[in-house]
Tab-separated table of C-alpha atoms and ligand atoms in Angstrom:
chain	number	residue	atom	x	y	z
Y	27	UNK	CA	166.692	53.074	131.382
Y	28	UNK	CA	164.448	53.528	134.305
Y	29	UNK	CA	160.678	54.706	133.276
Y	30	UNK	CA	157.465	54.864	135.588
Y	31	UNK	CA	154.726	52.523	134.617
Y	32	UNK	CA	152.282	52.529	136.644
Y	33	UNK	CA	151.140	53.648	139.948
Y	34	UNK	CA	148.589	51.613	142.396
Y	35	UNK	CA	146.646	50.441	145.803
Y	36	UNK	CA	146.521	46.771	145.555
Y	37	UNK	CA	147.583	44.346	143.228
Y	38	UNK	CA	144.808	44.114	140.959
Y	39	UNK	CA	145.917	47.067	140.099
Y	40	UNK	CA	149.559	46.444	139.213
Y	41	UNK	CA	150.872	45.026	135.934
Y	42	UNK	CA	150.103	40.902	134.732
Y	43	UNK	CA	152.118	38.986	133.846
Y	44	UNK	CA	155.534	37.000	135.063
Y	45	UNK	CA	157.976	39.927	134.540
Y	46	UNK	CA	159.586	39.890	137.853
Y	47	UNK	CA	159.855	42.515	140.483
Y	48	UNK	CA	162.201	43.658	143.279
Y	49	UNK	CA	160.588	45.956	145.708
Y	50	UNK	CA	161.932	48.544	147.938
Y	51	UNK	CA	160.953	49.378	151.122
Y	52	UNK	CA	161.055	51.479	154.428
Y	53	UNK	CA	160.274	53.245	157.160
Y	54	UNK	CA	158.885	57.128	156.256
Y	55	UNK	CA	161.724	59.660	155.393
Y	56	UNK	CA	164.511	56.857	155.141
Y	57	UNK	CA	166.012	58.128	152.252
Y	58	UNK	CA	163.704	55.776	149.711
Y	59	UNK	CA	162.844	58.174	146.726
Y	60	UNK	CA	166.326	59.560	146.754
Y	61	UNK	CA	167.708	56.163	146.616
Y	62	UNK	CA	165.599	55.081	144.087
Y	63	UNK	CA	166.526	58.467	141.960
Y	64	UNK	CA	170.007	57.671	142.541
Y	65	UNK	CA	169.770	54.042	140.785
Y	66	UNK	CA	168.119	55.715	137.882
Y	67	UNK	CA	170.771	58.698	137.811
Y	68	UNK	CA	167.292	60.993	137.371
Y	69	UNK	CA	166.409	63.498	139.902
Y	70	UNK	CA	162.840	63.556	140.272
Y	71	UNK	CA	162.036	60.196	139.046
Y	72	UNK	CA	160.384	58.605	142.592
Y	73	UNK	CA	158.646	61.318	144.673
Y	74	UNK	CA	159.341	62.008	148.505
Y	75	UNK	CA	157.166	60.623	150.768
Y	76	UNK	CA	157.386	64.207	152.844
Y	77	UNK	CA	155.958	65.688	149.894
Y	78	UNK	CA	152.481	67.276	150.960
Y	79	UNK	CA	149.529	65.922	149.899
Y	80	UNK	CA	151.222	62.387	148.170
Y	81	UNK	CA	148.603	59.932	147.917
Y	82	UNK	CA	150.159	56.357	149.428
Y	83	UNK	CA	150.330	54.627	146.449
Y	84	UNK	CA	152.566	51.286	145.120
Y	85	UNK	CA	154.990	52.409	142.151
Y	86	UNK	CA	155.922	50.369	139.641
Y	87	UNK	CA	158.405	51.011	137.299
Y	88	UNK	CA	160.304	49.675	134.556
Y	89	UNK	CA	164.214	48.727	134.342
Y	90	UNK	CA	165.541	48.106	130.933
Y	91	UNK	CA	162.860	45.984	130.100
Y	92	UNK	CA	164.090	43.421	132.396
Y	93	UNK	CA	162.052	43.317	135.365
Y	94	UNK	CA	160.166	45.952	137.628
Y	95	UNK	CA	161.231	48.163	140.153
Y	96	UNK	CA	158.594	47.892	143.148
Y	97	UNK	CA	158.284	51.259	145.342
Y	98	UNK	CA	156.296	50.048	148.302
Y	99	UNK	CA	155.275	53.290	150.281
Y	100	UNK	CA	156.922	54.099	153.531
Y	101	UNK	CA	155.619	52.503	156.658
Y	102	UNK	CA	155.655	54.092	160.159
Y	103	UNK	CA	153.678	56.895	158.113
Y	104	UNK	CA	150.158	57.076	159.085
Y	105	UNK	CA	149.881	60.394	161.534
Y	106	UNK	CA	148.182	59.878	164.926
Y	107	UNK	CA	148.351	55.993	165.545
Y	108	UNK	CA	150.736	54.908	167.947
Y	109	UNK	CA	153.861	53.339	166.765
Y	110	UNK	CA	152.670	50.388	169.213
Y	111	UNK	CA	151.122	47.803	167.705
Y	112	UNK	CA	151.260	49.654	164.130
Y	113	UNK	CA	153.679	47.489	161.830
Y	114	UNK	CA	152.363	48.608	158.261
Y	115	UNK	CA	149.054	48.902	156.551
Y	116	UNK	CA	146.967	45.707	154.236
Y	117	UNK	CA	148.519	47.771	151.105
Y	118	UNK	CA	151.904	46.532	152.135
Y	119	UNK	CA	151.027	43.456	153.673
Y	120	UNK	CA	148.741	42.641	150.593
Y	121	UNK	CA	151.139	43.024	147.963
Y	122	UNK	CA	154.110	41.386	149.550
Y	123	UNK	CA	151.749	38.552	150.463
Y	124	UNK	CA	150.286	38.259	147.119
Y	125	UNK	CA	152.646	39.164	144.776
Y	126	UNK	CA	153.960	36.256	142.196
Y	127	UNK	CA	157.107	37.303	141.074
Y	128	UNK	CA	158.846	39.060	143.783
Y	129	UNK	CA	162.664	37.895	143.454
Y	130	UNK	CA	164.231	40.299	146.390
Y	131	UNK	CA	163.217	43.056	148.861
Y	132	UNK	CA	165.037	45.578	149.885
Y	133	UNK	CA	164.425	46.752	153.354
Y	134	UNK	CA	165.894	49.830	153.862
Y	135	UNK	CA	167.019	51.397	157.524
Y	136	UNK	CA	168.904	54.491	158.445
Y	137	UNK	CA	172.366	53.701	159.138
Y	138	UNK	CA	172.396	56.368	162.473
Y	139	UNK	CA	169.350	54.503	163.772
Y	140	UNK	CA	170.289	50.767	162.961
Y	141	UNK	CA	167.166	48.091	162.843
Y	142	UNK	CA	164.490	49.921	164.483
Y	143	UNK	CA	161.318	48.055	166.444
Y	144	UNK	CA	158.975	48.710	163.020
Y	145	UNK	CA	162.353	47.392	160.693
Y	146	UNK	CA	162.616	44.392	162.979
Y	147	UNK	CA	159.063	43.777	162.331
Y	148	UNK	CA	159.084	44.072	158.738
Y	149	UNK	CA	162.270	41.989	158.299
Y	150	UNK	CA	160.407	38.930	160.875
Y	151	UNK	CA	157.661	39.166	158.297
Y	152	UNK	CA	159.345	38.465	155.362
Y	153	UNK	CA	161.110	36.138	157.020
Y	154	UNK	CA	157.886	34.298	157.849
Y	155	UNK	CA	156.529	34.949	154.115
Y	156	UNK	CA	159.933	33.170	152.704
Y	157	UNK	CA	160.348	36.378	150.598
Y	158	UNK	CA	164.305	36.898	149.347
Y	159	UNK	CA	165.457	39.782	151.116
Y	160	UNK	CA	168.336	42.556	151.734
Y	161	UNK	CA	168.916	44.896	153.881
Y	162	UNK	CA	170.225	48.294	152.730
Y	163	UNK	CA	171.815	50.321	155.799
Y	164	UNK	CA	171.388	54.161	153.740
Y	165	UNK	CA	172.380	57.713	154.682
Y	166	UNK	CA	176.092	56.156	156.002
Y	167	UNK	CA	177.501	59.279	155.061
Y	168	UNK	CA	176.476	60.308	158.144
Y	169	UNK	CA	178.501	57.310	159.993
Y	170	UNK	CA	182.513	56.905	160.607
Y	171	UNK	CA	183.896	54.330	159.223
Y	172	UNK	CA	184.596	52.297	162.215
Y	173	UNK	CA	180.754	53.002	162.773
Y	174	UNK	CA	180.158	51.544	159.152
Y	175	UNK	CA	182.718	48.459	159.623
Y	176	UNK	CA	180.658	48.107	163.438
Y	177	UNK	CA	177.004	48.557	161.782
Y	178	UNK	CA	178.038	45.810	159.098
Y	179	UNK	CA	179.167	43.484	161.403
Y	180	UNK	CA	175.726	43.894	163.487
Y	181	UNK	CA	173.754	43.220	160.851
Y	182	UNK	CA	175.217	40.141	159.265
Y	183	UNK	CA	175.779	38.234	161.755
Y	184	UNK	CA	171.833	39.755	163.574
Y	185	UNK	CA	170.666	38.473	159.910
Y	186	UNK	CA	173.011	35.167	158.904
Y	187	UNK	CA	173.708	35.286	155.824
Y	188	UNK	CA	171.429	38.084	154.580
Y	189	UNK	CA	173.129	40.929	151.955
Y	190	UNK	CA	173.915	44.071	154.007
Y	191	UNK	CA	174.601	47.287	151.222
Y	192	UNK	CA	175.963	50.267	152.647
Y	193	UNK	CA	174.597	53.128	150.702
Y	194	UNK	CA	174.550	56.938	150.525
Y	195	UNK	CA	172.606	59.259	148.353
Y	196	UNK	CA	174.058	62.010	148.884
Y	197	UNK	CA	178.101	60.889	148.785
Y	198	UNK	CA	176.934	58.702	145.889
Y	199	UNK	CA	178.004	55.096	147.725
Y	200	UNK	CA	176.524	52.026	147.270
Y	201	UNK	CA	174.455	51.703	143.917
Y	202	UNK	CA	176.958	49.391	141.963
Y	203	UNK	CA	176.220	47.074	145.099
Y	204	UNK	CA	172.360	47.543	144.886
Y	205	UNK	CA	172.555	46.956	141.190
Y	206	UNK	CA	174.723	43.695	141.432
Y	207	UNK	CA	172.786	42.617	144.230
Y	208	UNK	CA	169.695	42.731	142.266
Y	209	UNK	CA	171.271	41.189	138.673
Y	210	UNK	CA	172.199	37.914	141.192
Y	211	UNK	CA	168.972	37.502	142.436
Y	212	UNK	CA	167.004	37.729	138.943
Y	213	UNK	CA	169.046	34.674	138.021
Y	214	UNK	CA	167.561	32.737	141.204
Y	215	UNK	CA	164.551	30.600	141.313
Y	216	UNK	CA	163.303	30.545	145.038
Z	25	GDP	P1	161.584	58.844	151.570
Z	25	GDP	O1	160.516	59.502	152.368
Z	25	GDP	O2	161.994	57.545	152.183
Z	25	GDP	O3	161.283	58.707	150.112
Z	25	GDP	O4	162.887	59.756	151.736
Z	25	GDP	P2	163.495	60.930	150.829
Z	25	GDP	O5	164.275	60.353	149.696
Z	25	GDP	O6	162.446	61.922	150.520
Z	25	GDP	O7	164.558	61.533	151.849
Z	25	GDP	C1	164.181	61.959	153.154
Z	25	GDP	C2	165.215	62.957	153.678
Z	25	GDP	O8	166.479	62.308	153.827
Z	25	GDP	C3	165.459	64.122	152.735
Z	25	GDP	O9	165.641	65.275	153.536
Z	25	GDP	C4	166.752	63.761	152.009
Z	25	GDP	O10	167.485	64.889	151.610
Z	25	GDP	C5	167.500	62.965	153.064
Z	25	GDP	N1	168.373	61.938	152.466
Z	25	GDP	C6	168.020	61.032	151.516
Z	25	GDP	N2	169.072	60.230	151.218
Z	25	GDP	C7	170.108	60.623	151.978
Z	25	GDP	C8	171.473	60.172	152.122
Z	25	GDP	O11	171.954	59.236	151.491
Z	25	GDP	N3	172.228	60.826	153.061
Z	25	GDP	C9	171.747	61.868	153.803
Z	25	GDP	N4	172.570	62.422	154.688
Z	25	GDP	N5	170.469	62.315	153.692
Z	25	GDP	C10	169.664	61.715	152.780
């Protein structure tokens, strides 16, 4: 059972404790809430970040009692600054810097767009942090599936070694690889 727990701007905010995390993340209008709606198998569980007047704010929510699902807002978001220079705000930054008990990220890209220039950025920082990530390629309902078998290829061998998911929300593809995914990395100590 998925329930919300807790919604926040920084991490003084968030929960205490050691219960461990794994945190999504993304560029604006990748697909996050529905993906996130999809693990849970409830519809209106994680909002949209299109959704007028959402406040940016870090969701936390619970999984079975067993750690925390982490809904980072979507970067790329902020209207009017130029996608130059503009990788994601201190919210982000702050909590992925500071937080304890993160055991894996999940960045999430569209599948039709591949890596883009902020993704690359985001996946170079955690790479520089030493988080545990994973990359989830969504929306590849949209893709052939020589475009799928090409896009997969890309991405492993662009990121050795990293997890690539291929996942749709909308053809209902991909969450028993999420899910497994995340079950391997609660067992790791990094
Ligand atoms: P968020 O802003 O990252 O939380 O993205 P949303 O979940 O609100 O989705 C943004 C848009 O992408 C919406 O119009 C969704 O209907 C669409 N979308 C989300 N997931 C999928 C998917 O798996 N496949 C396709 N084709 N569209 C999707």
């Amino acid at each position: 059972m998925i329930t919300f727990v807790k919604s926040g701007t920084t991490l003084e905010h968030l929960p205490k404790g050691n219960h461990p995390q794994i945190a999504f993340i993304g560029r604006s209008n990748v697909g996050k809430s529905s993906l996130i709606n999809h693990l849970a198998g409830q519809k209106q569980l994680a909002h949209s970040s299109s959704e007028p007047g959402r406040t940016r704010t870090i969701n936390i929510f619970d999984v079975d009692k067993r750690y925390f699902l982490v809904d980072l807002p979507g970067y790329g978001y902020a209207k009017g600054r130029k996608a130059t220079g503009y990788i994601f705000d201190d919210m982000i930054g702050g909590y992925l810097e500071g937080s304890k008990n993160l055991k894996l990220v999940f960045v999430i890209i569209d599948a039709r767009l591949g890596p883009t220039e902020l993704d690359q950025q985001m996946l170079t920082f955690l790479q520089q942090q030493r988080l545990p990530f994973a990359i989830i390629a969504n929306k590849v309902d949209k893709l052939t599936n020589s475009e799928k078998i090409a896009l997969k290829r890309q991405l492993e061998t662009g990121y050795d070694g990293l997890p690539v998911i291929m996942h749709s929300s909308t053809k209902t593809m991909g969450k028993g690889d999420v899910l497994d995914t995340i079950d391997k990395y609660l067992l790791r100590d990094h």
